[in-house]
Amino acid sequence: MDKIKVGIVGYGTIGKRVADAVRLQNDMKLVGVTAHSYNYKMTSAQVKKIPIYKMPEAEELNNLKLAGDLNDLLKNVDIIVDCTRKKIGAENKEKYYLPNKIKAIFEGGEKADLADCSFVAQCNYDEAVGKDYIRVVSCNTTGLCRTLNAIKSKYGIDAVHATMIRRGADPWDIRHGPINAIVPVLELPSHHGPDVQTVLNNMPIFTTALSVSSTLMHLHSVTVDCKETPNVDEVLKLFENTTRIRVVDNASKVRSTAEIMEFAKELGRNRCDMPEIVIWKEAIGVTGNKLLYMQAIHQESDVVCENIDAIRAAMGFENGKVSIKKTNEALKIDYCKECTVE
Amino acid sequence: MDKIKVGIVGYGTIGKRVADAVRLQNDMKLVGVTAHSYNYKMTSAQVKKIPIYKMPEAEELNNLKLAGDLNDLLKNVDIIVDCTRKKIGAENKEKYYLPNKIKAIFEGGEKADLADCSFVAQCNYDEAVGKDYIRVVSCNTTGLCRTLNAIKSKYGIDAVHATMIRRGADPWDIRHGPINAIVPVLELPSHHGPDVQTVLNNMPIFTTALSVSSTLMHLHSVTVDCKETPNVDEVLKLFENTTRIRVVDNASKVRSTAEIMEFAKELGRNRCDMPEIVIWKEAIGVTGNKLLYMQAIHQESDVVCENIDAIRAAMGFENGKVSIKKTNEALKIDYCKECTVE
Amino acid sequence: MDKIKVGIVGYGTIGKRVADAVRLQNDMKLVGVTAHSYNYKMTSAQVKKIPIYKMPEAEELNNLKLAGDLNDLLKNVDIIVDCTRKKIGAENKEKYYLPNKIKAIFEGGEKADLADCSFVAQCNYDEAVGKDYIRVVSCNTTGLCRTLNAIKSKYGIDAVHATMIRRGADPWDIRHGPINAIVPVLELPSHHGPDVQTVLNNMPIFTTALSVSSTLMHLHSVTVDCKETPNVDEVLKLFENTTRIRVVDNASKVRSTAEIMEFAKELGRNRCDMPEIVIWKEAIGVTGNKLLYMQAIHQESDVVCENIDAIRAAMGFENGKVSIKKTNEALKIDYCKECTVE
Amino acid sequence: MDKIKVGIVGYGTIGKRVADAVRLQNDMKLVGVTAHSYNYKMTSAQVKKIPIYKMPEAEELNNLKLAGDLNDLLKNVDIIVDCTRKKIGAENKEKYYLPNKIKAIFEGGEKADLADCSFVAQCNYDEAVGKDYIRVVSCNTTGLCRTLNAIKSKYGIDAVHATMIRRGADPWDIRHGPINAIVPVLELPSHHGPDVQTVLNNMPIFTTALSVSSTLMHLHSVTVDCKETPNVDEVLKLFENTTRIRVVDNASKVRSTAEIMEFAKELGRNRCDMPEIVIWKEAIGVTGNKLLYMQAIHQESDVVCENIDAIRAAMGFENGKVSIKKTNEALKIDYCKECTVE
């Protein structure tokens, strides 16, 4: 079978990771990535021999060696993964993908109606099969969908309330704060609840959010009113047995987002990422019909595998479970999940 | 009437503030404070002409001028406010206050059963009148009690779930982190729920907690299942009309804990403190019978006024409302509450 | 004698402090401040009964009570202190101060040639007497000038090399980082050296700078090649005896910028400011002819007293020493300097 | 030739990296590492099939599979790399290495006189050949030695003054601060200067130090009084051509320690480390005979390659240049150095 020819537009936090991930799939070929400006990410891409295509609006690219411009890239791909900043994806769809009849995957910064469906592989893969435009939801929404989907299937859900404690900026981002403050989102509910509903229809969820002075991961404190009474041990097993969720415990000293990131370094994965949603064993609680848990979200990487599955779905690959399995194996996801919970 | 003669044991974050506050009451006299070690707090106390008494176990006190030792202090006071570190209060009770038959106020780091009652003035002042040993609950518990007491009186409460986002260390504390992490408390529920119940009996509350890299204030994200359906505007009024609660809004640009602290500087109060619990107008929400809100807690100062009221209660002053009013006026609490909400 | 009628244009970090300081001088009268937008600073000014004048370009001012507009303010003042953001001062000079023949003080964000002289009171007061436009240099430059001027007068200076470790953002500023990085200024020398030379002519100084994740104070690590060999104890005395410099020591536990800010709270000054340049006794060292020391700069407040002295100088008050003394007394500067060094 | 049989005592920040590095050398064999307690580092080691040996004083090791105890390890190795915490190395030498006549490498937390020589491979490899006990100096000292050794060889050095801006805690360390402060070391000179002299005899260096709220890297601001006048372009070339030093520039957007760490992720090295000392092109300056530069030190990794070379030296491998080359190739050091400076 021919490999799927993939192009990446936007080579930032997500784009560079999707590029790496595509290169690890045996049914895909990375045709190239786009250059918008000169920087260490582009020079490193060149070192890795990834073909680089110039965007029309690119700034000075200095001594980068170019494989062509965006049009050259568009001519040679089956599908584009658009990892540009918020709203640029919508512009690119109009300017490039629609006129050239090219399928595209968009990221969670874009509005839901830009795409034919929003997507989290383990929740609604089937819905996305054969679609031209698929939107991978944001890192936070992806995290909520993965765990809530599992809980719903086992206990049913009457209501969800979640507080999202968000990292203030990504690790490389030196411009944004806060340096010393807790910053609530002064809008209730935050946008995350409605966004979950683009994947899990009718999920009754209400979210509040705030930002803190950390760069590593988001953390969610979640309360679920279940239809049936949950049980802590059972929930623990449920999470352990659900793909792309990882349970850690205090005994293994993974007590914070910092230690999750350090643990990711031990596992030796690419860029020291932690694509699984991480849940603390000791922070799962039940009171009456209410289930409480805390989960950590690696904002830079949890959606990368979703993009890979979305590519397959868009190209008509019908078996979601097989896609997830292929992606997981290639990216070492669910790798050594057992090694930090006794 | 004779002034109440007050001594402070422990001159740290809380002790030094209670000392300042006692000096501002017209029915109290600060007899003195204790010195445990030499530092800028003690030299500054000396500048303010506060008498200093040496603790038996004190380290080298250098050139501090002493008014005597702890026994001298104990002989001259009606009541001690014990602001020492966790567990030391219990030791001091055994060693000094019981044998000398001296009344004492303890802080929230001590266990509830050390005292005859736990205390938040606007919730249970009457219970504390005439008691020998009163425990002012911790900053977080005080904050929860103030707002939940108001909500309960208006709507009734079926259940409370709160996530406490705690500042990692106090502003002066250079030793403790985290520098770059979100650190969940790996124990459910956190101790705050049971602590609330020492003041508000039978309050059905469940709390989770985590620490972040900030020194300024704690922030609580609270969900209350009310018995009667609440209404946002009504709740806003309720909070505005409750003492020691302050509502701020986005229009006045008080958007974070940092800006609350800056606003406190504008108000010109002692040490730039914000003793009121601060609630954001835009973060009050209702969904069904559930009321959601976010509140910020100035951990260094919200209990100071409680200590003053607890002194009066212990000494037999019977009218809680009058005590709260006297304390508020002396400390400029509820001062200009209207000036940041349109 | 008539009081000097002062208006403040720009009511931010510096402007609001200069307003407070003007109100504390017995030879000055604060005519009013300008409003550029609605926020807690303006509502607090109103609480303090400071007259508020609307800027032409002001945003919606909601329910603020106005005393008039900028023209009304300009008609009633002898001098304006312009505390607007960088470059706005230059525009205001052209648009308002020159046409209306009003004297003005500018801040360090403006270019030196905008004013008739740059200014640090204890270094070059005489130069500024009677000038129409005086520029108070930036917080960092002010700090360098105060200590270098003292050292030069005693030992002579062959060369100065300083590394400025800058706070990333002000305490109230939630937008700017870095959250977790050290950010060098990639330009040698940084602009601070040439700026020092606008006050201390021909000072041979070379500076490097970097930003860190803190909001409280800047810290300078300074190396001075002296003409005559310095001596640690002598230098300590020199600094102790120089106005607007404060020496602290390890024994009193003022070991960091955080503890300096806490010490400022103990001293009970307005807004808990520390306008003196703070030097650590234990961090003064001599090797050969080289003097090394570390000094901390409270970026929000060290220039406030300079603005007050600059007002007097501009208005023709000839005795710099007397001005400095008046300002210091009104603002409690040099207050209790002895209380943290044994 | 037989492979060198290496054991690692202490499996923390440095120990786990040296273990990985030993496994990548074709002339070494990792016999095993020691377990002191149960945690995610040990379970990950097990996943990597690294044999684990129990320390006598080990806490509960839960379900870890053990290859034996420390004595079993000692029997099977030629040399131990002791990566335990400060002072424990000295105890281990007395208790285990001397009695068992086993060679050992110690880390920079130990005192210099514990070993036969202190060590930075490119500075004094020859001195260490055949020695029984070698001390690899600390991360900061290693960084200073690498660059000063190069400068000295080209220009000669009269004096060095360096300010070390230290990260407050390692990335995984959630306990230590400061959260919001700059903390000077109140001792002049700091210990780094004398430590440099254990490698570069008679280097006239004086250092000051301070800690900041960051976890990523240390940054040094260095001023060197050269014997011969340096030249910026020449110095740039000197650094580019020196092993284990990497020059980056503003054009490639590596503007901070955060972006250095992100660049390390692009390079795809183990644990995303940056073992080279990183110097900014734009921060190299010359004034008279003085050379100024800023360098960043990845505290977790710069000494790892030094440990590998120290093993070879201790075992009698005589050619330092060859050892450095072998180590560099195995660890991808000096890899793509050219790709971030035009």
PDB file of C-alpha atoms in Angstrom, chain D residues 63-180:
ATOM      1  CA  ASN D  63       8.935  -4.935  44.256  1.00  0.00           C
ATOM      2  CA  LEU D  64      12.309  -4.018  42.765  1.00  0.00           C
ATOM      3  CA  LYS D  65      14.214  -7.026  41.450  1.00  0.00           C
ATOM      4  CA  LEU D  66      17.712  -7.032  42.938  1.00  0.00           C
ATOM      5  CA  ALA D  67      20.935  -8.400  41.474  1.00  0.00           C
ATOM      6  CA  GLY D  68      22.512  -8.468  44.916  1.00  0.00           C
ATOM      7  CA  ASP D  69      23.812  -6.063  47.507  1.00  0.00           C
ATOM      8  CA  LEU D  70      26.629  -3.529  47.481  1.00  0.00           C
ATOM      9  CA  ASN D  71      29.263  -6.154  48.283  1.00  0.00           C
ATOM     10  CA  ASP D  72      28.222  -8.150  45.248  1.00  0.00           C
ATOM     11  CA  LEU D  73      28.614  -5.052  43.145  1.00  0.00           C
ATOM     12  CA  LEU D  74      32.016  -4.205  44.585  1.00  0.00           C
ATOM     13  CA  LYS D  75      33.295  -7.714  43.818  1.00  0.00           C
ATOM     14  CA  ASN D  76      32.484  -7.374  40.157  1.00  0.00           C
ATOM     15  CA  VAL D  77      33.774  -3.952  39.205  1.00  0.00           C
ATOM     16  CA  ASP D  78      37.074  -2.316  38.307  1.00  0.00           C
ATOM     17  CA  ILE D  79      35.934   1.101  39.374  1.00  0.00           C
ATOM     18  CA  ILE D  80      33.051   2.834  41.118  1.00  0.00           C
ATOM     19  CA  VAL D  81      31.601   6.197  40.168  1.00  0.00           C
ATOM     20  CA  ASP D  82      30.292   7.588  43.434  1.00  0.00           C
ATOM     21  CA  CYS D  83      27.409   9.973  42.698  1.00  0.00           C
ATOM     22  CA  THR D  84      26.013  10.170  46.208  1.00  0.00           C
ATOM     23  CA  ARG D  85      25.220  13.380  48.000  1.00  0.00           C
ATOM     24  CA  LYS D  86      27.866  15.662  49.481  1.00  0.00           C
ATOM     25  CA  LYS D  87      30.058  14.012  52.162  1.00  0.00           C
ATOM     26  CA  ILE D  88      28.620  10.538  51.597  1.00  0.00           C
ATOM     27  CA  GLY D  89      31.343   9.910  49.034  1.00  0.00           C
ATOM     28  CA  ALA D  90      33.970  10.477  51.727  1.00  0.00           C
ATOM     29  CA  GLU D  91      32.243   7.986  54.008  1.00  0.00           C
ATOM     30  CA  ASN D  92      31.941   5.443  51.221  1.00  0.00           C
ATOM     31  CA  LYS D  93      35.627   5.744  50.424  1.00  0.00           C
ATOM     32  CA  GLU D  94      36.522   4.833  54.003  1.00  0.00           C
ATOM     33  CA  LYS D  95      33.932   2.115  54.379  1.00  0.00           C
ATOM     34  CA  TYR D  96      34.009   0.453  50.989  1.00  0.00           C
ATOM     35  CA  TYR D  97      36.518   1.569  48.404  1.00  0.00           C
ATOM     36  CA  LEU D  98      39.723   1.719  50.430  1.00  0.00           C
ATOM     37  CA  PRO D  99      39.189  -1.610  52.255  1.00  0.00           C
ATOM     38  CA  ASN D 100      38.219  -3.300  48.983  1.00  0.00           C
ATOM     39  CA  LYS D 101      41.028  -1.569  47.067  1.00  0.00           C
ATOM     40  CA  ILE D 102      38.654  -0.310  44.437  1.00  0.00           C
ATOM     41  CA  LYS D 103      39.300   2.784  42.384  1.00  0.00           C
ATOM     42  CA  ALA D 104      36.645   5.469  42.520  1.00  0.00           C
ATOM     43  CA  ILE D 105      35.531   8.655  40.830  1.00  0.00           C
ATOM     44  CA  PHE D 106      33.960  11.282  43.129  1.00  0.00           C
ATOM     45  CA  GLU D 107      31.821  14.274  42.321  1.00  0.00           C
ATOM     46  CA  GLY D 108      32.294  17.991  43.037  1.00  0.00           C
ATOM     47  CA  GLY D 109      30.334  17.972  46.278  1.00  0.00           C
ATOM     48  CA  GLU D 110      33.241  16.192  47.924  1.00  0.00           C
ATOM     49  CA  LYS D 111      36.286  18.035  49.201  1.00  0.00           C
ATOM     50  CA  ALA D 112      39.271  18.194  46.897  1.00  0.00           C
ATOM     51  CA  ASP D 113      41.609  16.393  49.279  1.00  0.00           C
ATOM     52  CA  LEU D 114      39.460  13.258  49.234  1.00  0.00           C
ATOM     53  CA  ALA D 115      40.915  12.441  45.818  1.00  0.00           C
ATOM     54  CA  ASP D 116      44.357  12.287  44.264  1.00  0.00           C
ATOM     55  CA  CYS D 117      43.391  15.000  41.841  1.00  0.00           C
ATOM     56  CA  SER D 118      40.493  17.183  40.721  1.00  0.00           C
ATOM     57  CA  PHE D 119      39.592  16.859  37.078  1.00  0.00           C
ATOM     58  CA  VAL D 120      38.327  18.560  33.942  1.00  0.00           C
ATOM     59  CA  ALA D 121      39.309  16.405  30.975  1.00  0.00           C
ATOM     60  CA  GLN D 122      40.337  19.117  28.538  1.00  0.00           C
ATOM     61  CA  CYS D 123      42.369  20.935  31.224  1.00  0.00           C
ATOM     62  CA  ASN D 124      44.340  18.292  33.128  1.00  0.00           C
ATOM     63  CA  TYR D 125      43.641  14.773  31.856  1.00  0.00           C
ATOM     64  CA  ASP D 126      47.321  13.843  32.001  1.00  0.00           C
ATOM     65  CA  GLU D 127      47.526  14.608  35.700  1.00  0.00           C
ATOM     66  CA  ALA D 128      44.837  12.025  36.441  1.00  0.00           C
ATOM     67  CA  VAL D 129      46.205   9.062  34.508  1.00  0.00           C
ATOM     68  CA  GLY D 130      46.524   6.025  36.749  1.00  0.00           C
ATOM     69  CA  LYS D 131      45.236   7.750  39.856  1.00  0.00           C
ATOM     70  CA  ASP D 132      43.072   5.688  42.225  1.00  0.00           C
ATOM     71  CA  TYR D 133      40.760   8.498  43.290  1.00  0.00           C
ATOM     72  CA  ILE D 134      39.725  11.291  40.955  1.00  0.00           C
ATOM     73  CA  ARG D 135      37.291  14.075  41.727  1.00  0.00           C
ATOM     74  CA  VAL D 136      35.233  15.488  38.894  1.00  0.00           C
ATOM     75  CA  VAL D 137      34.615  19.107  39.893  1.00  0.00           C
ATOM     76  CA  SER D 138      31.154  20.656  40.143  1.00  0.00           C
ATOM     77  CA  CYS D 139      29.101  21.797  37.184  1.00  0.00           C
ATOM     78  CA  ASN D 140      29.937  25.470  37.726  1.00  0.00           C
ATOM     79  CA  THR D 141      33.649  24.847  38.210  1.00  0.00           C
ATOM     80  CA  THR D 142      33.727  22.624  35.133  1.00  0.00           C
ATOM     81  CA  GLY D 143      32.155  25.410  33.086  1.00  0.00           C
ATOM     82  CA  LEU D 144      34.621  28.016  34.313  1.00  0.00           C
ATOM     83  CA  CYS D 145      37.583  25.723  33.698  1.00  0.00           C
ATOM     84  CA  ARG D 146      36.598  24.910  30.122  1.00  0.00           C
ATOM     85  CA  THR D 147      36.387  28.520  28.983  1.00  0.00           C
ATOM     86  CA  LEU D 148      39.169  29.984  31.135  1.00  0.00           C
ATOM     87  CA  ASN D 149      41.586  27.267  30.051  1.00  0.00           C
ATOM     88  CA  ALA D 150      40.978  28.252  26.431  1.00  0.00           C
ATOM     89  CA  ILE D 151      41.378  31.964  27.138  1.00  0.00           C
ATOM     90  CA  LYS D 152      44.494  31.467  29.214  1.00  0.00           C
ATOM     91  CA  SER D 153      46.191  29.451  26.491  1.00  0.00           C
ATOM     92  CA  LYS D 154      45.582  32.225  23.958  1.00  0.00           C
ATOM     93  CA  TYR D 155      45.845  35.496  25.866  1.00  0.00           C
ATOM     94  CA  GLY D 156      47.157  34.763  29.349  1.00  0.00           C
ATOM     95  CA  ILE D 157      45.102  35.831  32.351  1.00  0.00           C
ATOM     96  CA  ASP D 158      45.813  38.452  35.020  1.00  0.00           C
ATOM     97  CA  ALA D 159      42.502  38.253  36.872  1.00  0.00           C
ATOM     98  CA  VAL D 160      39.022  36.788  36.576  1.00  0.00           C
ATOM     99  CA  HIS D 161      35.865  38.113  38.213  1.00  0.00           C
ATOM    100  CA  ALA D 162      32.708  36.122  37.727  1.00  0.00           C
ATOM    101  CA  THR D 163      29.168  36.451  39.013  1.00  0.00           C
ATOM    102  CA  MET D 164      27.400  33.103  39.104  1.00  0.00           C
ATOM    103  CA  ILE D 165      23.623  33.342  38.756  1.00  0.00           C
ATOM    104  CA  ARG D 166      22.573  29.927  39.995  1.00  0.00           C
ATOM    105  CA  ARG D 167      19.327  28.055  39.376  1.00  0.00           C
ATOM    106  CA  GLY D 168      17.548  27.676  42.710  1.00  0.00           C
ATOM    107  CA  ALA D 169      16.769  23.972  42.368  1.00  0.00           C
ATOM    108  CA  ASP D 170      16.881  21.152  39.836  1.00  0.00           C
ATOM    109  CA  PRO D 171      13.841  20.649  37.577  1.00  0.00           C
ATOM    110  CA  TRP D 172      12.446  17.710  39.565  1.00  0.00           C
ATOM    111  CA  ASP D 173      13.033  19.330  42.963  1.00  0.00           C
ATOM    112  CA  ILE D 174       9.741  20.675  44.303  1.00  0.00           C
ATOM    113  CA  ARG D 175      10.945  21.424  47.826  1.00  0.00           C
ATOM    114  CA  HIS D 176      13.471  24.173  47.334  1.00  0.00           C
ATOM    115  CA  GLY D 177      12.984  27.811  46.432  1.00  0.00           C
ATOM    116  CA  PRO D 178      13.232  30.710  46.051  1.00  0.00           C
ATOM    117  CA  ILE D 179       9.822  31.251  44.490  1.00  0.00           C
ATOM    118  CA  ASN D 180      10.162  35.009  44.195  1.00  0.00           C
TER     119      ASN D 180
END
